[in-house]
Amino acid sequence: MLEKTRFTKQKQVIMGILRQADSPLTPSEIYEQARAQQPSIAKSTVYRNLESMQERGEVVRGILENGESFFAAAGEHAHRHYMICKDCNKMQDLPECPVEKLEKEIAEAGDFLVTDHVVQIYGYCRDCAKKHRPLDT
Amino acid sequence: MLEKTRFTKQKQVIMGILRQADSPLTPSEIYEQARAQQPSIAKSTVYRNLESMQERGEVVRGILENGESFFAAAGEHAHRHYMICKDCNKMQDLPECPVEKLEKEIAEAGDFLVTDHVVQIYGYCRDCAKKHRPLDT
DNA sequence: TTTAGTGCAAATGTTTTGCATCCAG
DNA sequence: CTGGATGCAAAACATTTGCACTAAA
């Protein structure tokens, strides 16, 4: 049973940040941005809100290779299929989900009850690739 | 340039554990198993070896939803396509990679230089599913 | 008023690092 | 011998938790 929630300023700020983001954000990034609007906000408040929002399905949570988590507002980049730049960590949405078919096969095989999946393609975005090795070799 | 490595007992123990594993292992699991063979081994030694082995391509590293990392010996379960049980955390290899085609399309589009990818399907393995909700509904 | 939510600090848990010592080559 | 590797402890991070206090309903 969901307990009743209060629309606190902090929660509004966090949701606002996530909704305006053009890419998922880490708790630290959210915290930094939130402090601009609400200087007294505590990091733990950010974490607690992200957790409860996730339980409510208002945001989606994922995890980066370095162990940091990231969050996106539901309906935005909420499908957890990304291209992630190893350099700047910016995440772009994948144009399609390549797993659905496979998921169906697994369900039919009956040895595993699928609830969810994650697809993350790593590499370098155009900008960061330029800095290192050119995209066009 | 790779610096020359020494075949220490610790490194042998760690590689042995990973090669015998039937599923990727977390550093803590590796450390525990390693202590059985080499009681004086330090956790930091496990981490340092795993890191250097990964750089050499001897092992592959991934990350779980809870932020813990995991490792598998190259050639074993080294492709980073898994079905991960949310209950017991056991990981099974996916029967096929559903991303290759998509990866090729991204490469052709030219906006992202792909180096690597991860596919993780979450859910419950047969045993754990039994404990909660039956696989056959 | 009531109590969910907050801020702050302390506690966790994982991974990293500094350094004196050790041992494989 | 020599310097790469180890063990130990401390430090660095991300995240969680306890608790008194604040503020939304």
mmCIF file of C-alpha atoms (C1' of nucleotides) in Angstrom:
data_model
loop_
_atom_site.group_PDB
_atom_site.id
_atom_site.type_symbol
_atom_site.label_atom_id
_atom_site.label_comp_id
_atom_site.label_asym_id
_atom_site.label_seq_id
_atom_site.Cartn_x
_atom_site.Cartn_y
_atom_site.Cartn_z
ATOM 1 C CA MET A 1 0.000 0.000 0.000
ATOM 2 C CA LEU A 2 1.347 3.413 -0.896
ATOM 3 C CA GLU A 3 1.433 5.818 1.972
ATOM 4 C CA LYS A 4 0.212 9.299 1.161
ATOM 5 C CA THR A 5 2.886 11.627 -0.181
ATOM 6 C CA ARG A 6 3.407 15.310 0.304
ATOM 7 C CA PHE A 7 4.310 17.600 -2.536
ATOM 8 C CA THR A 8 7.386 19.079 -0.983
ATOM 9 C CA LYS A 9 9.412 21.748 -2.633
ATOM 10 C CA GLN A 10 12.354 19.325 -2.809
ATOM 11 C CA LYS A 11 10.401 16.718 -4.689
ATOM 12 C CA GLN A 12 9.139 19.286 -7.155
ATOM 13 C CA VAL A 13 12.650 20.530 -7.766
ATOM 14 C CA ILE A 14 13.978 17.021 -8.401
ATOM 15 C CA MET A 15 11.170 16.085 -10.757
ATOM 16 C CA GLY A 16 11.587 19.367 -12.589
ATOM 17 C CA ILE A 17 15.264 18.707 -13.131
ATOM 18 C CA LEU A 18 14.669 15.216 -14.435
ATOM 19 C CA ARG A 19 11.897 16.309 -16.760
ATOM 20 C CA GLN A 20 14.026 19.003 -18.311
ATOM 21 C CA ALA A 21 17.092 16.793 -18.680
ATOM 22 C CA ASP A 22 17.946 15.656 -22.168
ATOM 23 C CA SER A 23 19.714 12.612 -20.778
ATOM 24 C CA PRO A 24 19.532 10.586 -17.559
ATOM 25 C CA LEU A 25 21.343 12.087 -14.579
ATOM 26 C CA THR A 26 23.261 10.712 -11.633
ATOM 27 C CA PRO A 27 22.206 11.541 -8.077
ATOM 28 C CA SER A 28 25.206 13.843 -7.761
ATOM 29 C CA GLU A 29 24.283 15.742 -10.881
ATOM 30 C CA ILE A 30 20.715 16.040 -9.657
ATOM 31 C CA TYR A 31 21.930 17.180 -6.260
ATOM 32 C CA GLU A 32 24.127 19.885 -7.776
ATOM 33 C CA GLN A 33 21.344 21.201 -9.958
ATOM 34 C CA ALA A 34 18.876 21.033 -7.108
ATOM 35 C CA ARG A 35 21.113 23.096 -4.856
ATOM 36 C CA ALA A 36 20.871 25.945 -7.323
ATOM 37 C CA GLN A 37 17.145 26.122 -6.678
ATOM 38 C CA GLN A 38 17.075 24.932 -3.082
ATOM 39 C CA PRO A 39 20.484 25.548 -1.469
ATOM 40 C CA SER A 40 19.606 23.794 1.768
ATOM 41 C CA ILE A 41 18.641 20.518 0.130
ATOM 42 C CA ALA A 42 20.443 17.471 1.491
ATOM 43 C CA LYS A 43 21.958 14.730 -0.583
ATOM 44 C CA SER A 44 20.024 12.168 1.396
ATOM 45 C CA THR A 45 16.819 13.930 0.451
ATOM 46 C CA VAL A 46 17.739 13.515 -3.198
ATOM 47 C CA TYR A 47 18.409 9.826 -2.696
ATOM 48 C CA ARG A 48 15.264 9.237 -0.693
ATOM 49 C CA ASN A 49 13.103 11.012 -3.223
ATOM 50 C CA LEU A 50 14.656 9.213 -6.146
ATOM 51 C CA GLU A 51 14.033 5.926 -4.424
ATOM 52 C CA SER A 52 10.395 6.614 -3.653
ATOM 53 C CA MET A 53 9.794 8.086 -7.077
ATOM 54 C CA GLN A 54 11.244 4.959 -8.561
ATOM 55 C CA GLU A 55 8.959 2.777 -6.479
ATOM 56 C CA ARG A 56 6.041 4.801 -7.739
ATOM 57 C CA GLY A 57 7.232 4.408 -11.291
ATOM 58 C CA GLU A 58 7.729 8.128 -11.738
ATOM 59 C CA VAL A 59 11.384 7.645 -12.609
ATOM 60 C CA VAL A 60 13.489 4.836 -13.983
ATOM 61 C CA ARG A 61 16.806 3.862 -12.506
ATOM 62 C CA GLY A 62 19.845 2.401 -14.203
ATOM 63 C CA ILE A 63 23.494 1.909 -13.496
ATOM 64 C CA LEU A 64 26.696 2.978 -15.176
ATOM 65 C CA GLU A 65 29.846 0.922 -15.608
ATOM 66 C CA ASN A 66 31.529 2.857 -12.807
ATOM 67 C CA GLY A 67 28.859 1.779 -10.347
ATOM 68 C CA GLU A 68 27.040 5.100 -10.210
ATOM 69 C CA SER A 69 23.320 4.996 -10.672
ATOM 70 C CA PHE A 70 21.350 7.255 -12.966
ATOM 71 C CA PHE A 71 17.740 8.320 -13.190
ATOM 72 C CA ALA A 72 15.368 9.498 -15.868
ATOM 73 C CA ALA A 73 11.806 10.743 -15.630
ATOM 74 C CA ALA A 74 9.308 8.123 -16.713
ATOM 75 C CA GLY A 75 8.175 8.689 -20.261
ATOM 76 C CA GLU A 76 11.349 10.533 -21.164
ATOM 77 C CA HIS A 77 14.353 8.311 -21.565
ATOM 78 C CA ALA A 78 12.764 5.714 -19.424
ATOM 79 C CA HIS A 79 13.304 2.551 -21.374
ATOM 80 C CA ARG A 80 16.862 1.852 -20.339
ATOM 81 C CA HIS A 81 18.260 1.360 -23.821
ATOM 82 C CA TYR A 82 21.149 3.720 -24.283
ATOM 83 C CA MET A 83 24.326 4.536 -26.097
ATOM 84 C CA ILE A 84 26.681 5.726 -23.388
ATOM 85 C CA CYS A 85 29.767 7.775 -24.104
ATOM 86 C CA LYS A 86 32.753 6.483 -22.162
ATOM 87 C CA ASP A 87 34.244 9.927 -22.137
ATOM 88 C CA CYS A 88 31.533 12.423 -21.240
ATOM 89 C CA ASN A 89 29.020 9.871 -19.926
ATOM 90 C CA LYS A 90 26.225 11.441 -21.947
ATOM 91 C CA MET A 91 23.529 8.952 -22.804
ATOM 92 C CA GLN A 92 21.485 8.843 -25.978
ATOM 93 C CA ASP A 93 18.445 6.690 -26.457
ATOM 94 C CA LEU A 94 18.764 3.653 -28.683
ATOM 95 C CA PRO A 95 16.527 3.911 -31.738
ATOM 96 C CA GLU A 96 14.989 0.500 -31.110
ATOM 97 C CA CYS A 97 14.872 -2.313 -28.606
ATOM 98 C CA PRO A 98 16.675 -5.368 -29.891
ATOM 99 C CA VAL A 99 15.703 -7.641 -27.052
ATOM 100 C CA GLU A 100 11.981 -8.159 -27.344
ATOM 101 C CA LYS A 101 12.202 -11.145 -29.632
ATOM 102 C CA LEU A 102 14.826 -12.801 -27.493
ATOM 103 C CA GLU A 103 12.798 -12.098 -24.382
ATOM 104 C CA LYS A 104 9.861 -13.891 -25.887
ATOM 105 C CA GLU A 105 11.973 -16.919 -26.689
ATOM 106 C CA ILE A 106 13.243 -17.050 -23.139
ATOM 107 C CA ALA A 107 9.717 -16.807 -21.781
ATOM 108 C CA GLU A 108 8.671 -19.717 -23.995
ATOM 109 C CA ALA A 109 11.619 -21.840 -22.929
ATOM 110 C CA GLY A 110 10.225 -21.468 -19.412
ATOM 111 C CA ASP A 111 13.430 -21.541 -17.385
ATOM 112 C CA PHE A 112 13.476 -17.881 -16.543
ATOM 113 C CA LEU A 113 10.753 -15.416 -15.644
ATOM 114 C CA VAL A 114 11.694 -12.164 -17.341
ATOM 115 C CA THR A 115 10.694 -8.936 -15.637
ATOM 116 C CA ASP A 116 13.000 -6.389 -17.153
ATOM 117 C CA HIS A 117 16.065 -5.804 -19.241
ATOM 118 C CA VAL A 118 18.843 -3.356 -19.941
ATOM 119 C CA VAL A 119 20.769 -2.709 -23.138
ATOM 120 C CA GLN A 120 23.740 -0.395 -23.019
ATOM 121 C CA ILE A 121 26.034 0.258 -25.936
ATOM 122 C CA TYR A 122 29.343 1.850 -24.984
ATOM 123 C CA GLY A 123 31.655 3.901 -27.108
ATOM 124 C CA TYR A 124 32.329 7.520 -27.947
ATOM 125 C CA CYS A 125 29.853 10.142 -29.028
ATOM 126 C CA ARG A 126 30.724 12.286 -32.027
ATOM 127 C CA ASP A 127 32.195 15.094 -29.972
ATOM 128 C CA CYS A 128 34.334 12.954 -27.729
ATOM 129 C CA ALA A 129 35.438 10.704 -30.555
ATOM 130 C CA LYS A 130 36.871 13.726 -32.314
ATOM 131 C CA LYS A 131 39.075 14.460 -29.332
ATOM 132 C CA HIS A 132 40.636 10.998 -29.450
ATOM 133 C CA ARG A 133 40.368 8.983 -32.624
ATOM 134 C CA PRO A 134 38.408 10.287 -35.591
ATOM 135 C CA LEU A 135 35.062 8.667 -36.325
ATOM 136 C CA ASP A 136 36.003 8.372 -39.961
ATOM 137 C CA THR A 137 39.137 6.328 -40.266
ATOM 138 C CA MET B 1 53.054 -0.556 -22.988
ATOM 139 C CA LEU B 2 52.417 -3.529 -20.751
ATOM 140 C CA GLU B 3 54.814 -3.821 -17.912
ATOM 141 C CA LYS B 4 56.081 -7.301 -17.223
ATOM 142 C CA THR B 5 53.918 -9.323 -14.878
ATOM 143 C CA ARG B 6 54.871 -11.875 -12.304
ATOM 144 C CA PHE B 7 53.058 -15.134 -11.890
ATOM 145 C CA THR B 8 52.261 -14.758 -8.250
ATOM 146 C CA LYS B 9 50.422 -17.360 -6.263
ATOM 147 C CA GLN B 10 47.602 -14.860 -5.726
ATOM 148 C CA LYS B 11 47.074 -14.286 -9.389
ATOM 149 C CA GLN B 12 47.014 -18.008 -10.075
ATOM 150 C CA VAL B 13 44.455 -18.542 -7.348
ATOM 151 C CA ILE B 14 42.186 -15.809 -8.691
ATOM 152 C CA MET B 15 42.368 -17.036 -12.272
ATOM 153 C CA GLY B 16 41.728 -20.570 -11.123
ATOM 154 C CA ILE B 17 38.603 -19.513 -9.279
ATOM 155 C CA LEU B 18 37.257 -17.607 -12.252
ATOM 156 C CA ARG B 19 37.958 -20.409 -14.674
ATOM 157 C CA GLN B 20 36.137 -22.941 -12.535
ATOM 158 C CA ALA B 21 33.158 -20.689 -11.892
ATOM 159 C CA ASP B 22 29.957 -21.543 -13.675
ATOM 160 C CA SER B 23 28.826 -17.927 -13.486
ATOM 161 C CA PRO B 24 30.552 -14.568 -13.067
ATOM 162 C CA LEU B 25 31.621 -13.687 -9.545
ATOM 163 C CA THR B 26 31.833 -10.499 -7.516
ATOM 164 C CA PRO B 27 35.137 -9.406 -5.983
ATOM 165 C CA SER B 28 33.835 -10.391 -2.544
ATOM 166 C CA GLU B 29 32.955 -13.872 -3.719
ATOM 167 C CA ILE B 30 36.349 -14.207 -5.331
ATOM 168 C CA TYR B 31 38.031 -12.948 -2.182
ATOM 169 C CA GLU B 32 36.207 -15.458 0.002
ATOM 170 C CA GLN B 33 37.073 -18.364 -2.249
ATOM 171 C CA ALA B 34 40.645 -17.170 -2.560
ATOM 172 C CA ARG B 35 41.080 -17.059 1.204
ATOM 173 C CA ALA B 36 40.400 -20.765 1.336
ATOM 174 C CA GLN B 37 43.483 -21.389 -0.757
ATOM 175 C CA GLN B 38 45.582 -18.442 0.369
ATOM 176 C CA PRO B 39 44.394 -17.276 3.791
ATOM 177 C CA SER B 40 46.672 -14.251 3.897
ATOM 178 C CA ILE B 41 45.426 -12.759 0.648
ATOM 179 C CA ALA B 42 44.236 -9.177 0.871
ATOM 180 C CA LYS B 43 41.086 -7.800 -0.649
ATOM 181 C CA SER B 44 43.084 -5.081 -2.342
ATOM 182 C CA THR B 45 45.190 -7.743 -4.015
ATOM 183 C CA VAL B 46 42.041 -9.248 -5.455
ATOM 184 C CA TYR B 47 40.923 -5.876 -6.759
ATOM 185 C CA ARG B 48 44.313 -5.002 -8.182
ATOM 186 C CA ASN B 49 44.632 -8.313 -9.935
ATOM 187 C CA LEU B 50 41.155 -8.185 -11.347
ATOM 188 C CA GLU B 51 41.854 -4.739 -12.708
ATOM 189 C CA SER B 52 45.105 -5.679 -14.375
ATOM 190 C CA MET B 53 43.680 -8.929 -15.714
ATOM 191 C CA GLN B 54 40.851 -6.929 -17.190
ATOM 192 C CA GLU B 55 43.257 -4.531 -18.854
ATOM 193 C CA ARG B 56 45.043 -7.491 -20.345
ATOM 194 C CA GLY B 57 41.762 -8.921 -21.546
ATOM 195 C CA GLU B 58 42.100 -12.033 -19.406
ATOM 196 C CA VAL B 59 38.818 -11.315 -17.668
ATOM 197 C CA VAL B 60 35.686 -9.371 -18.463
ATOM 198 C CA ARG B 61 34.051 -7.015 -16.031
ATOM 199 C CA GLY B 62 30.401 -6.122 -15.651
ATOM 200 C CA ILE B 63 28.141 -4.494 -13.134
ATOM 201 C CA LEU B 64 25.020 -5.542 -11.271
ATOM 202 C CA GLU B 65 21.993 -3.394 -10.552
ATOM 203 C CA ASN B 66 23.131 -2.963 -6.974
ATOM 204 C CA GLY B 67 26.377 -1.399 -8.096
ATOM 205 C CA GLU B 68 28.593 -4.380 -7.369
ATOM 206 C CA SER B 69 30.927 -5.402 -10.131
ATOM 207 C CA PHE B 70 31.413 -8.946 -11.368
ATOM 208 C CA PHE B 71 34.105 -10.735 -13.313
ATOM 209 C CA ALA B 72 34.338 -13.713 -15.627
ATOM 210 C CA ALA B 73 37.346 -15.381 -17.197
ATOM 211 C CA ALA B 74 37.723 -14.488 -20.848
ATOM 212 C CA GLY B 75 36.332 -17.181 -23.081
ATOM 213 C CA GLU B 76 34.001 -18.440 -20.395
ATOM 214 C CA HIS B 77 31.015 -16.206 -19.824
ATOM 215 C CA ALA B 78 32.886 -13.308 -21.208
ATOM 216 C CA HIS B 79 30.437 -11.785 -23.586
ATOM 217 C CA ARG B 80 28.398 -9.836 -21.074
ATOM 218 C CA HIS B 81 24.998 -11.073 -22.186
ATOM 219 C CA TYR B 82 23.232 -12.481 -19.204
ATOM 220 C CA MET B 83 19.973 -13.405 -17.595
ATOM 221 C CA ILE B 84 20.354 -12.276 -13.996
ATOM 222 C CA CYS B 85 18.167 -13.588 -11.201
ATOM 223 C CA LYS B 86 16.994 -10.769 -8.973
ATOM 224 C CA ASP B 87 16.769 -13.155 -6.065
ATOM 225 C CA CYS B 88 19.922 -15.274 -6.007
ATOM 226 C CA ASN B 89 21.944 -13.101 -8.399
ATOM 227 C CA LYS B 90 23.000 -16.132 -10.405
ATOM 228 C CA MET B 91 23.762 -15.280 -13.980
ATOM 229 C CA GLN B 92 23.130 -17.436 -17.015
ATOM 230 C CA ASP B 93 24.467 -16.727 -20.456
ATOM 231 C CA LEU B 94 22.037 -15.492 -23.046
ATOM 232 C CA PRO B 95 21.674 -17.925 -25.941
ATOM 233 C CA GLU B 96 22.387 -15.245 -28.514
ATOM 234 C CA CYS B 97 23.408 -11.628 -28.890
ATOM 235 C CA PRO B 98 20.529 -9.472 -30.046
ATOM 236 C CA VAL B 99 22.562 -6.331 -30.511
ATOM 237 C CA GLU B 100 24.924 -6.997 -33.387
ATOM 238 C CA LYS B 101 22.546 -5.848 -36.079
ATOM 239 C CA LEU B 102 21.691 -2.693 -34.192
ATOM 240 C CA GLU B 103 25.329 -2.027 -33.500
ATOM 241 C CA LYS B 104 26.062 -2.157 -37.197
ATOM 242 C CA GLU B 105 23.289 0.319 -37.922
ATOM 243 C CA ILE B 106 24.673 2.719 -35.356
ATOM 244 C CA ALA B 107 28.138 2.420 -36.828
ATOM 245 C CA GLU B 108 26.738 3.243 -40.255
ATOM 246 C CA ALA B 109 24.831 6.241 -38.980
ATOM 247 C CA GLY B 110 28.204 7.567 -37.882
ATOM 248 C CA ASP B 111 27.224 9.532 -34.805
ATOM 249 C CA PHE B 112 28.608 7.117 -32.290
ATOM 250 C CA LEU B 113 31.745 4.989 -32.249
ATOM 251 C CA VAL B 114 30.729 1.686 -30.688
ATOM 252 C CA THR B 115 33.321 -0.166 -28.671
ATOM 253 C CA ASP B 116 31.303 -2.496 -26.540
ATOM 254 C CA HIS B 117 27.871 -3.371 -25.269
ATOM 255 C CA VAL B 118 26.001 -5.033 -22.452
ATOM 256 C CA VAL B 119 22.682 -6.842 -22.446
ATOM 257 C CA GLN B 120 21.206 -7.917 -19.150
ATOM 258 C CA ILE B 121 17.818 -9.509 -18.763
ATOM 259 C CA TYR B 122 16.453 -9.452 -15.233
ATOM 260 C CA GLY B 123 13.904 -11.710 -13.666
ATOM 261 C CA TYR B 124 13.755 -14.905 -11.659
ATOM 262 C CA CYS B 125 15.462 -18.184 -12.369
ATOM 263 C CA ARG B 126 13.405 -21.359 -12.144
ATOM 264 C CA ASP B 127 14.355 -22.104 -8.556
ATOM 265 C CA CYS B 128 13.767 -18.631 -7.198
ATOM 266 C CA ALA B 129 10.583 -18.159 -9.177
ATOM 267 C CA LYS B 130 9.153 -21.198 -7.436
ATOM 268 C CA LYS B 131 9.677 -19.577 -4.052
ATOM 269 C CA HIS B 132 7.635 -16.533 -5.025
ATOM 270 C CA ARG B 133 5.289 -16.747 -7.961
ATOM 271 C CA PRO B 134 5.030 -19.896 -10.053
ATOM 272 C CA LEU B 135 6.576 -19.866 -13.521
ATOM 273 C CA ASP B 136 3.457 -21.396 -14.981
ATOM 274 C CA THR B 137 0.471 -19.208 -14.249
ATOM 275 C "C1'" DT C 1 -2.144 19.396 14.869
ATOM 276 C "C1'" DT C 2 -0.014 15.331 12.932
ATOM 277 C "C1'" DT C 3 3.347 12.863 10.820
ATOM 278 C "C1'" DA C 4 5.684 12.472 6.256
ATOM 279 C "C1'" DG C 5 9.598 14.561 4.805
ATOM 280 C "C1'" DT C 6 13.948 17.156 5.705
ATOM 281 C "C1'" DG C 7 18.796 18.197 7.035
ATOM 282 C "C1'" DC C 8 22.768 16.766 9.143
ATOM 283 C "C1'" DA C 9 25.946 13.516 10.677
ATOM 284 C "C1'" DA C 10 27.281 9.015 11.348
ATOM 285 C "C1'" DA C 11 27.381 4.470 9.481
ATOM 286 C "C1'" DT C 12 27.698 1.086 5.365
ATOM 287 C "C1'" DG C 13 29.674 -1.188 1.718
ATOM 288 C "C1'" DT C 14 32.573 -1.231 -2.185
ATOM 289 C "C1'" DT C 15 36.631 0.063 -4.381
ATOM 290 C "C1'" DT C 16 41.075 2.710 -4.254
ATOM 291 C "C1'" DT C 17 45.446 4.145 -2.457
ATOM 292 C "C1'" DG C 18 49.845 4.913 0.384
ATOM 293 C "C1'" DC C 19 53.524 2.588 2.084
ATOM 294 C "C1'" DA C 20 56.695 -0.646 4.094
ATOM 295 C "C1'" DT C 21 57.746 -5.297 3.105
ATOM 296 C "C1'" DC C 22 58.129 -9.433 0.215
ATOM 297 C "C1'" DC C 23 59.287 -12.488 -3.452
ATOM 298 C "C1'" DA C 24 59.407 -13.885 -8.639
ATOM 299 C "C1'" DG C 25 62.489 -13.279 -12.245
ATOM 300 C "C1'" DC D 1 69.553 -8.070 -6.208
ATOM 301 C "C1'" DT D 2 65.231 -5.169 -8.037
ATOM 302 C "C1'" DG D 3 61.130 -3.582 -8.807
ATOM 303 C "C1'" DG D 4 56.564 -5.414 -9.459
ATOM 304 C "C1'" DA D 5 53.266 -7.415 -6.235
ATOM 305 C "C1'" DT D 6 51.489 -8.004 -1.588
ATOM 306 C "C1'" DG D 7 49.191 -7.058 3.005
ATOM 307 C "C1'" DC D 8 47.478 -3.849 5.938
ATOM 308 C "C1'" DA D 9 45.317 0.265 7.143
ATOM 309 C "C1'" DA D 10 43.525 4.520 5.857
ATOM 310 C "C1'" DA D 11 41.073 7.078 2.414
ATOM 311 C "C1'" DA D 12 37.726 7.869 -1.121
ATOM 312 C "C1'" DC D 13 33.165 7.260 -3.016
ATOM 313 C "C1'" DA D 14 28.352 6.299 -3.494
ATOM 314 C "C1'" DT D 15 24.532 5.213 -0.811
ATOM 315 C "C1'" DT D 16 21.863 4.360 3.520
ATOM 316 C "C1'" DT D 17 20.253 5.230 8.085
ATOM 317 C "C1'" DG D 18 19.201 7.385 12.830
ATOM 318 C "C1'" DC D 19 17.269 11.187 14.823
ATOM 319 C "C1'" DA D 20 15.590 15.637 16.122
ATOM 320 C "C1'" DC D 21 13.267 19.143 13.679
ATOM 321 C "C1'" DT D 22 10.273 21.221 9.863
ATOM 322 C "C1'" DA D 23 6.414 21.954 7.205
ATOM 323 C "C1'" DA D 24 2.559 20.077 4.106
ATOM 324 C "C1'" DA D 25 -2.142 18.791 4.493
#
